[in-house]
Tab-separated table of C-alpha atoms in Angstrom:
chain	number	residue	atom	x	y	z
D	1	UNK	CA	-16.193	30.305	24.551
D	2	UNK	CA	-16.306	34.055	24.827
D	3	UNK	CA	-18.707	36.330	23.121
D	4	UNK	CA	-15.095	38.308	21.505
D	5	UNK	CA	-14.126	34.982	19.452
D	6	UNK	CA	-17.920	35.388	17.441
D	7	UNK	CA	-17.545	38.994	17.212
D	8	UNK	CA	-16.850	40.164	13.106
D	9	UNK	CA	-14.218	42.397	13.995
D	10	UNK	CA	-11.983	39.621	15.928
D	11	UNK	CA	-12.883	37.391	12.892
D	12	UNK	CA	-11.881	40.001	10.549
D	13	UNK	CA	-8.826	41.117	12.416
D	14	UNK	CA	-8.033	37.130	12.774
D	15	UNK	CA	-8.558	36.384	8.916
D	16	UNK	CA	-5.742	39.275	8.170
D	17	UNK	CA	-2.968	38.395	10.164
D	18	UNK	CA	-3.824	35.148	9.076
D	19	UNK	CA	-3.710	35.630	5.331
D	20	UNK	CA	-0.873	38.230	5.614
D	21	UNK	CA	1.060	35.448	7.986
D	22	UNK	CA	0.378	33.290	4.946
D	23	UNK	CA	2.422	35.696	2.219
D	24	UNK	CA	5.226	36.269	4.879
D	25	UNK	CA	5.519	32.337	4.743
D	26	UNK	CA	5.159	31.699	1.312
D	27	UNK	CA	8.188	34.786	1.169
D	28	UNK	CA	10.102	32.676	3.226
D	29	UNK	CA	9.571	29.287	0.988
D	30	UNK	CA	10.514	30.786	-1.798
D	31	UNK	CA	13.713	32.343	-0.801
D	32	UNK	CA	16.001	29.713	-1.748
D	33	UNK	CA	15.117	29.715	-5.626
D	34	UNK	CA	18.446	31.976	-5.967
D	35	UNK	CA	20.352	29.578	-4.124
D	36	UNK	CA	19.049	26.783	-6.377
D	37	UNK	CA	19.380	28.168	-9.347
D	38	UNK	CA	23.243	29.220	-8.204
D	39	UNK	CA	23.380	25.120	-7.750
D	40	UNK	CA	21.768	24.443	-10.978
D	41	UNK	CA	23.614	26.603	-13.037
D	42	UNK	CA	27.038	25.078	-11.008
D	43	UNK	CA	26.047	21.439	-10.845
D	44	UNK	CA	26.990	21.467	-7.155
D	45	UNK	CA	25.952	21.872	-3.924
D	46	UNK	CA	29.726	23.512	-2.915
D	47	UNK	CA	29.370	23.939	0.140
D	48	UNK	CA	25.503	24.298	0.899
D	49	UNK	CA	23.609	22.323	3.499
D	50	UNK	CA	20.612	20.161	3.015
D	51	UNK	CA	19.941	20.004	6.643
D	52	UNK	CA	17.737	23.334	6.649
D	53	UNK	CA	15.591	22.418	3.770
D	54	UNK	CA	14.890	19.173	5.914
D	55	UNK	CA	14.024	21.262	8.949
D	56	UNK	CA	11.820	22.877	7.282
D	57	UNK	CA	9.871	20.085	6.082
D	58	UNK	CA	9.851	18.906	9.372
D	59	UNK	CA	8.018	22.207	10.615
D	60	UNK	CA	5.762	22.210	7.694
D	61	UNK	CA	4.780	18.820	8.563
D	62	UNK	CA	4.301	19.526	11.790
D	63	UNK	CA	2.659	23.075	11.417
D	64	UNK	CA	0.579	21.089	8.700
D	65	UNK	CA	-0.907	18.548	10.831
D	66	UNK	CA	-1.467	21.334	13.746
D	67	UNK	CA	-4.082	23.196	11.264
D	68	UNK	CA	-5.820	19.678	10.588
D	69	UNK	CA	-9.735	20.128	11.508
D	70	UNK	CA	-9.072	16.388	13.533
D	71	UNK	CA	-6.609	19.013	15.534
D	72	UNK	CA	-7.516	22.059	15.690
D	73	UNK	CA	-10.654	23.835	14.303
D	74	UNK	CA	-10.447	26.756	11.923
D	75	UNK	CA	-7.127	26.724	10.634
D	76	UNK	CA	-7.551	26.387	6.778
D	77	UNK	CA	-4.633	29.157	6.261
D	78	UNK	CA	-2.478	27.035	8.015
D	79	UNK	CA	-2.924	24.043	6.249
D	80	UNK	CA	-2.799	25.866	3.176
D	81	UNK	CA	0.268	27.628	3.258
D	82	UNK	CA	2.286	24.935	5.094
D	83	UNK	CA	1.252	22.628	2.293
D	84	UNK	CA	2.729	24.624	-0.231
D	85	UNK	CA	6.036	24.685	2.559
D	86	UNK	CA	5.916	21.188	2.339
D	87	UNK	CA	6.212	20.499	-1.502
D	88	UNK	CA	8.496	23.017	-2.093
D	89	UNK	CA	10.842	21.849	0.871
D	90	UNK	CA	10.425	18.623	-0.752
D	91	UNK	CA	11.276	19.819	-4.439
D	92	UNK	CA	14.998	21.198	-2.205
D	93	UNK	CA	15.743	18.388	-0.632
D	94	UNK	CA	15.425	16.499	-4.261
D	95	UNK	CA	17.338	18.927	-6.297
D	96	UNK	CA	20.062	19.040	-3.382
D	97	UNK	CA	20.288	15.266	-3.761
D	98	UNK	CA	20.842	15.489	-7.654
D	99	UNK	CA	23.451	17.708	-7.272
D	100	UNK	CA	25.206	17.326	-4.087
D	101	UNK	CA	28.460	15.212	-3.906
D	102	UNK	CA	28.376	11.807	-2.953
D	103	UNK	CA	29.753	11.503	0.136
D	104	UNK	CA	26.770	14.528	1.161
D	105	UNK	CA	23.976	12.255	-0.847
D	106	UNK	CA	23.945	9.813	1.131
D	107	UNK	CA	23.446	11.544	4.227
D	108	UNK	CA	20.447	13.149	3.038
D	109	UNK	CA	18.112	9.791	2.849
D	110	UNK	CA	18.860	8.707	6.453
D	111	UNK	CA	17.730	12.245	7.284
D	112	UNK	CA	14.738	12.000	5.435
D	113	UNK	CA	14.044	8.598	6.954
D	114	UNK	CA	14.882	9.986	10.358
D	115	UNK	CA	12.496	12.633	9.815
D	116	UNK	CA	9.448	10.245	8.377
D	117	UNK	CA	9.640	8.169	11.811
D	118	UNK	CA	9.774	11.179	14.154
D	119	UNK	CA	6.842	12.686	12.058
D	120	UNK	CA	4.994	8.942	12.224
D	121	UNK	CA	5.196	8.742	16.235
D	122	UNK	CA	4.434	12.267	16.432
D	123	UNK	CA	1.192	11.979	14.721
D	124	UNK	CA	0.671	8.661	16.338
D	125	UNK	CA	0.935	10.072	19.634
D	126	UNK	CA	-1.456	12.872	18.868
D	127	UNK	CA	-4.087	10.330	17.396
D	128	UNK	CA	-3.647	8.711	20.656
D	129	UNK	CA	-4.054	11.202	23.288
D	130	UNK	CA	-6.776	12.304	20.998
D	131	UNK	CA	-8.640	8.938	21.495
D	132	UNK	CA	-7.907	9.245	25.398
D	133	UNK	CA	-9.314	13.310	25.600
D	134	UNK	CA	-12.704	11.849	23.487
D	135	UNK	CA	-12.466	8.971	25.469
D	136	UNK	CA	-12.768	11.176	28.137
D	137	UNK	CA	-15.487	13.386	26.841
D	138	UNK	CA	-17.623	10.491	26.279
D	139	UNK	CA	-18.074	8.546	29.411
């Protein structure tokens, strides 16, 4: 590694954008509180999608498991902030299942269950390449 990734001012400078990339995010998650109170107070979903709230679990998960330690080293804003993505992306997709129509509900689980198994082989496939790069480093 260099001598400019030890140096306090990269660290500082790196700890900033990071924490104010953090508030940007957490902006951006909670956005759609209007829209969900608009669907609350309505008791329908009109003519809302739940696809977006589902791609954006599916980046928080993904973002998520990129700021692991396992994966990456020093990325505790990451993990942080995407975490807090991922329950409020979660606490969407279950209010747009209360109160979407039918024919729309039942859309949203196979979604959701498409998502889990793309998000299980991704990690899988990480945790495996992984074990072949330490694999690697060992022998």
């Amino acid at each position: 590694m260099s001598d400019s990734v030890h140096n306090p001012v990269w660290t500082s400078c790196k700890d900033a954008a990071g924490i104010a990339g953090n508030i940007f995010a957490f902006g951006l998650f909670v956005s759609p509180i209007p829209t969900y109170r608009r669907i609350i107070r309505n008791r329908s979903t009109e003519q809302f999608s739940g696809l977006p709230y589902i791609y954006a679990l599916m980046n928080c998960l993904i973002c998520m498991w990129y700021g692991m330690p396992l994966i990456s080293a020093d990325n505790l804003l990451v993990v942080t902030v995407n975490s807090f993505g991922t329950v409020f992306q979660l606490a969407y997709i279950i209010l747009f299942i209360i109160y979407a129509e039918r024919k729309i509900k039942v859309f949203i689980p196979f979604y959701l269950q498409n998502l889990s198994t793309f998000y299980g082989f991704y990690v899988l496939i990480h945790l495996h390449l992984l074990s072949l790069v330490a694999g690697r480093l060992v022998c």
